[in-house]
């Protein structure tokens, strides 16, 4: 059984189509060890999804639904995925989350242009994993990286999470759980049964107590990078 | 005004959030958090209280005028309705 090391978990999966094969390859591990969990969508489930999304290719369905199985499995291990573009700068991860089309990728690309490849890289462009380790929360690359596919197999200290909105200018502020929890829940796959929901909320509870969360109105100008970075760097919960 | 089956309140980092269980997940239109008075109103609603009863509860427990109580309840109901929390 092929094994993959994703976010520090040992994950069993068997990619059949090119996109998932290509995306998962950098995470492949060769040593034999017991898997933490397995993420293999059932054929019957994928056929059912094909009925719901007839325009989606089997390749895309495998990629997307393996990702959502991964997201669900992670909830059992104090970890949660967020629909976000994650950029790493100087060894700390900055996550920018928003509805599709807001400009997450554009924003994190501007970080790369501003700080350069020596200091910055994209950890994951669509579904980074946020996981609690003994020394605190870290953000991790996953193979599930949306349409750009940008991901890196790394786990990095979480600097902060920022919810982006388009605006005429740039402004950022730290937000409380009261404001942030609904935003987060809106950008992570919904836990559909009671047990998973409790696990999801327990991880969120810890995350909101330990990690700084922000809301930013931004335009797609390079100044947006400094506005976000100045506010988010070196913050403590 | 009846809260749909499956919607319930949970606490995350000392914040009360309305979450859907089971089939209710398909219905929810955006997550909402409630402050202390919102939590009180939610509890009363789930026990079957109507709008005048909610307004009275605000008047009894908070320092608000009848006009404010009326507006606050309307805003609260509007927020829940927008999230598609009611079975109506």
CSV table of N, CA, C and O in Angstrom, one decimal, chain B residues 40-41 44 52-66 69:
chain,number,residue,atom,x,y,z
B,40,UNK,N,-29.5,33.9,25.3
B,40,UNK,CA,-30.8,33.9,26.1
B,40,UNK,C,-32.0,33.8,25.1
B,40,UNK,O,-32.9,32.9,25.3
B,41,UNK,N,-32.0,34.6,24.1
B,41,UNK,CA,-33.1,34.6,23.2
B,41,UNK,C,-33.2,33.2,22.4
B,41,UNK,O,-34.3,32.7,22.2
B,44,UNK,N,-34.8,30.7,24.7
B,44,UNK,CA,-36.3,30.9,24.8
B,44,UNK,C,-37.0,30.5,23.5
B,44,UNK,O,-38.0,29.8,23.5
B,52,UNK,N,-43.2,38.6,21.1
B,52,UNK,CA,-43.5,39.4,22.3
B,52,UNK,C,-42.8,38.9,23.5
B,52,UNK,O,-42.3,39.6,24.4
B,53,UNK,N,-42.7,37.5,23.6
B,53,UNK,CA,-42.1,36.9,24.8
B,53,UNK,C,-40.6,37.2,24.8
B,53,UNK,O,-40.0,37.5,25.9
B,54,UNK,N,-40.0,37.2,23.6
B,54,UNK,CA,-38.5,37.5,23.6
B,54,UNK,C,-38.3,39.0,24.0
B,54,UNK,O,-37.3,39.3,24.7
B,55,UNK,N,-39.2,39.9,23.5
B,55,UNK,CA,-39.0,41.3,23.9
B,55,UNK,C,-39.2,41.5,25.4
B,55,UNK,O,-38.4,42.2,26.0
B,56,UNK,N,-40.1,40.8,25.9
B,56,UNK,CA,-40.3,40.9,27.4
B,56,UNK,C,-39.1,40.4,28.2
B,56,UNK,O,-38.7,41.0,29.1
B,57,UNK,N,-38.5,39.3,27.6
B,57,UNK,CA,-37.3,38.8,28.3
B,57,UNK,C,-36.2,39.8,28.3
B,57,UNK,O,-35.5,40.0,29.3
B,58,UNK,N,-36.0,40.5,27.2
B,58,UNK,CA,-35.0,41.6,27.1
B,58,UNK,C,-35.3,42.7,28.1
B,58,UNK,O,-34.4,43.2,28.8
B,59,UNK,N,-36.6,43.1,28.2
B,59,UNK,CA,-37.0,44.1,29.1
B,59,UNK,C,-36.7,43.7,30.6
B,59,UNK,O,-36.3,44.5,31.4
B,60,UNK,N,-37.0,42.5,30.9
B,60,UNK,CA,-36.8,42.0,32.2
B,60,UNK,C,-35.4,41.9,32.7
B,60,UNK,O,-35.0,42.2,33.8
B,61,UNK,N,-34.5,41.6,31.7
B,61,UNK,CA,-33.1,41.3,32.1
B,61,UNK,C,-32.1,42.4,31.8
B,61,UNK,O,-31.0,42.3,32.3
B,62,UNK,N,-32.4,43.2,30.8
B,62,UNK,CA,-31.5,44.2,30.4
B,62,UNK,C,-32.1,45.6,30.5
B,62,UNK,O,-33.3,45.8,30.5
B,63,UNK,N,-31.2,46.6,30.6
B,63,UNK,CA,-31.7,48.0,30.7
B,63,UNK,C,-32.0,48.5,29.4
B,63,UNK,O,-31.2,49.3,28.8
B,64,UNK,N,-33.1,48.1,28.8
B,64,UNK,CA,-33.4,48.6,27.4
B,64,UNK,C,-34.9,49.2,27.4
B,64,UNK,O,-35.7,48.8,28.3
B,65,UNK,N,-35.2,50.0,26.5
B,65,UNK,CA,-36.5,50.6,26.3
B,65,UNK,C,-37.3,49.6,25.5
B,65,UNK,O,-36.7,48.8,24.7
B,66,UNK,N,-38.6,49.7,25.5
B,66,UNK,CA,-39.5,48.8,24.7
B,66,UNK,C,-39.1,48.9,23.2
B,66,UNK,O,-39.1,47.9,22.5
B,69,UNK,N,-35.9,47.0,22.7
B,69,UNK,CA,-36.2,45.6,22.8
B,69,UNK,C,-36.8,45.0,21.5
B,69,UNK,O,-36.4,44.0,21.0
